[in-house]
Coordinates of C-alpha atoms in Angstrom, one line a residue:
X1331 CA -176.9 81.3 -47.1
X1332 CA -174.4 83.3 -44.5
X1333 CA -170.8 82.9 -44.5
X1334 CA -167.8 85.1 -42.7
X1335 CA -166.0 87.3 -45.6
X1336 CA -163.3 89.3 -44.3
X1337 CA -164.5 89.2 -40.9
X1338 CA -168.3 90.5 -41.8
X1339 CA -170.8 88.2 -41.9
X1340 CA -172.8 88.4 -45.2
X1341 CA -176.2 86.9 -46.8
X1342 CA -176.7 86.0 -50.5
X1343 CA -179.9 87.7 -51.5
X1344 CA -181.7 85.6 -53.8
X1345 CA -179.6 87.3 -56.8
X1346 CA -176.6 86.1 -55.1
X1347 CA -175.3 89.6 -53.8
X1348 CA -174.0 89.5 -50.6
X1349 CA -174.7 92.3 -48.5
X1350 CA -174.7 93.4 -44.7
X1351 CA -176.7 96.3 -43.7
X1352 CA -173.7 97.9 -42.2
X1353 CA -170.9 96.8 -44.4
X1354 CA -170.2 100.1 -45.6
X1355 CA -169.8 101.9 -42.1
X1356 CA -167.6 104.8 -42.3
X1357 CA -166.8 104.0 -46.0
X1358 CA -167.7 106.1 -49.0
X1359 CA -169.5 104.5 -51.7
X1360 CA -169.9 104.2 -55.2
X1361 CA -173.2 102.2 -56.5
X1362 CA -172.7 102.4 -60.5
X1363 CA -176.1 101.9 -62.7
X1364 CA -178.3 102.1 -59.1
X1365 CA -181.2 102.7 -61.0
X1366 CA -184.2 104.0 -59.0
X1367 CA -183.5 101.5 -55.7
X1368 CA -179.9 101.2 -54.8
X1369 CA -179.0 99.2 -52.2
X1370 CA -177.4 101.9 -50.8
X1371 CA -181.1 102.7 -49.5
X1372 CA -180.1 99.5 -47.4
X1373 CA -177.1 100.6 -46.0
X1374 CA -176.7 103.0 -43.2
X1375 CA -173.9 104.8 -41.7
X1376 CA -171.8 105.2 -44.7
X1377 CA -169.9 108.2 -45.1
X1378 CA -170.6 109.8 -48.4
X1379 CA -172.7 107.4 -51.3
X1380 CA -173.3 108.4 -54.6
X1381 CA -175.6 106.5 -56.5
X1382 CA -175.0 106.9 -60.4
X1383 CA -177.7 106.4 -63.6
X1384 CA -177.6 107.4 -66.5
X1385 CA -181.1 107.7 -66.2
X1386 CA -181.0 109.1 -63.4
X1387 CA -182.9 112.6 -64.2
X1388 CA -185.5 110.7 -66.2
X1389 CA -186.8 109.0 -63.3
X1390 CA -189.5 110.9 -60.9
X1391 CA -188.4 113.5 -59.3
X1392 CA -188.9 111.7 -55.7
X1393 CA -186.4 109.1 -56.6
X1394 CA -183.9 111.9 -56.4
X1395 CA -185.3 113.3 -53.3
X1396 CA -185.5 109.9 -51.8
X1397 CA -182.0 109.6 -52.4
X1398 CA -181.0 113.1 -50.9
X1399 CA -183.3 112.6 -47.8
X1400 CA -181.0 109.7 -46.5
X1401 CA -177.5 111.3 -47.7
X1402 CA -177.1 110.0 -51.1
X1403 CA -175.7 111.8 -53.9
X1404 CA -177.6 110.8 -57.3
X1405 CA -175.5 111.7 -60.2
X1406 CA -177.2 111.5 -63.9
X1407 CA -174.1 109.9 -66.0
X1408 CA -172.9 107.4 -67.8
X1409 CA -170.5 105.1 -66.4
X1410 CA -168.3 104.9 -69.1
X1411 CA -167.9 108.6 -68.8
X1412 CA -167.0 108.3 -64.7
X1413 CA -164.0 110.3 -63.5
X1414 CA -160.9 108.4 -62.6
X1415 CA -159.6 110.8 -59.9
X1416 CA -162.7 110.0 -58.1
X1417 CA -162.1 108.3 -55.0
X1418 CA -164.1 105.7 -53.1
X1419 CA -163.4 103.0 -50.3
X1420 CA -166.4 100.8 -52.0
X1421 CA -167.7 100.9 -55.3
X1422 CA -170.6 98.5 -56.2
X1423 CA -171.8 97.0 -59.6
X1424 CA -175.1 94.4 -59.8
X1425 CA -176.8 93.6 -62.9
X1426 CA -175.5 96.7 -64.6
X1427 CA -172.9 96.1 -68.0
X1428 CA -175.1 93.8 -69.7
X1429 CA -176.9 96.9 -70.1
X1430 CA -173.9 99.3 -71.2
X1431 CA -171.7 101.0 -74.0
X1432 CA -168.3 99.6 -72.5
X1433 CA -168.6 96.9 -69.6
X1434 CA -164.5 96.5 -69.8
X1435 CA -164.1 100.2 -69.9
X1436 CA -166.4 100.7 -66.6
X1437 CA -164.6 97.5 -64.8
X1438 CA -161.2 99.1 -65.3
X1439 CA -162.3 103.2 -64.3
X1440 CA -164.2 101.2 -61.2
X1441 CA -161.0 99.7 -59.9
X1442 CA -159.2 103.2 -60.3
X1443 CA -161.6 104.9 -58.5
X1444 CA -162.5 102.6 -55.4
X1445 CA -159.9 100.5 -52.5
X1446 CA -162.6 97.9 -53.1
X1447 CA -164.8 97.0 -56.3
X1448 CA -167.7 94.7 -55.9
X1449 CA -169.6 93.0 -58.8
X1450 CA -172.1 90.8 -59.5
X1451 CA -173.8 90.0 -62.9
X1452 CA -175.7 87.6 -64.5
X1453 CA -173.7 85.6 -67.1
X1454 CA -174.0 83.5 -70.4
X1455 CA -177.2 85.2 -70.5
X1456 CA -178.2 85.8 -74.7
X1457 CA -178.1 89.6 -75.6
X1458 CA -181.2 91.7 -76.5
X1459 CA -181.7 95.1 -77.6
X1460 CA -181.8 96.1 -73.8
X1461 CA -178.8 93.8 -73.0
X1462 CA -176.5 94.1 -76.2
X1463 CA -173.2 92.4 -74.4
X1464 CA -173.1 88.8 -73.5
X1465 CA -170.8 88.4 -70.1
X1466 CA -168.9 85.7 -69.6
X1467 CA -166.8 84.5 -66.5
X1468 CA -163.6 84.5 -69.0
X1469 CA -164.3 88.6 -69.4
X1470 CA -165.2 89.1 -66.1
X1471 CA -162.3 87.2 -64.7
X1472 CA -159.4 89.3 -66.9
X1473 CA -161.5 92.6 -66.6
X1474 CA -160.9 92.4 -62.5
X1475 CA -158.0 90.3 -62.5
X1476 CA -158.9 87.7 -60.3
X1477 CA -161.5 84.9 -60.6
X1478 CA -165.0 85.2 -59.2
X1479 CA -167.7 83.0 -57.6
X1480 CA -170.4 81.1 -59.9
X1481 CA -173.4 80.2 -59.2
X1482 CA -176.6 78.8 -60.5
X1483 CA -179.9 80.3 -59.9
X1484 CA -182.9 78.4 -60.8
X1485 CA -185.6 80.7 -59.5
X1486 CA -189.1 79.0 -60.2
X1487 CA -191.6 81.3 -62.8
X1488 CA -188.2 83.5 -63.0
X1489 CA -185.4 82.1 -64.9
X1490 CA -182.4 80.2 -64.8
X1491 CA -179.4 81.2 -65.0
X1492 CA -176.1 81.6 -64.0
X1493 CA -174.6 84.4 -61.7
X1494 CA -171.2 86.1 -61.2
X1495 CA -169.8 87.7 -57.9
X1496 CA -166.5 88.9 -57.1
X1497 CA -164.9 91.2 -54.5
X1498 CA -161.3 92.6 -55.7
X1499 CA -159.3 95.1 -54.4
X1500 CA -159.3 98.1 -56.7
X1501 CA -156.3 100.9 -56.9
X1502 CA -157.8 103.6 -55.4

């Protein structure tokens, strides 16, 4: 599916992310809780990226290199313990606070440090030991204080499930 948001034409990918090669042209970006394939490996033309992992300097050490061969910062951190006078025009977050200390915590420093925050999480999903927080739209909603975009995802020998996405306009 492709639809025109803010001018850009995006695709959902089949996690319901949209994303344009080239969205983030001339922008700096944020990717919180990249792991070892951001999407910023994606995106071109970007003006400073920074891809951020708490595991981020337990995973081979060509990950990192991969990352600094195509202009991307990787930072081993926490995103609960982020710096809120950073500054970004983007900052992304996908399938990340499930997995966190703090989701509210890192929603709030995200719209601090970037123009524009974009999220999408999987939702009503039962908690694990590897995904101790159960999201809901309610949370999500008041964390970025505006509501977001549902939708289902029935994904055959996946899972089914349902799936978050906002775009909101942080404070940076």
């Amino acid at each position: 599916r492709c639809a025109l948001v803010t001018g850009v034409q995006t695709c959902a990918l089949p996690i319901c992310f949209p994303v344009t090669i080239s969205i983030f042209q001339g922008k700096s970006v944020l990717d919180v809780g990249s792991g070892p394939t951001s999407i910023l490996l994606k995106s071109y033309n970007y003006s400073y990226a920074t891809a951020l992992d708490p595991l981020m300097d337990k995973f081979p050490s060509w990950v990192r290199d991969r990352y600094k061969s195509v202009g991307i910062q990787p930072v081993a951190m926490n995103a609960e313990d982020m710096d809120t006078n950073w500054r970004y025009d983007e900052a992304l977050i996908y399938n990340v606070l499930q997995h966190t200390i703090d989701p509210e915590l890192i929603v709030h420093k995200m719209k601090r440090i970037a123009k524009t925050v974009r999220l999408f999480e999987w939702i009503d999903v039962p908690s694990d030991d590897l995904h101790p927080h159960i999201l809901t739209r309610e949370n999500l909603d008041k964390w970025l204080g505006e509501k977001g975009m549902i939708e289902a995802v029935n994904e055959p020998y996946m899972f089914t499930a349902n799936c978050y996405y906002n775009v909101v306009e942080g404070n940076a």
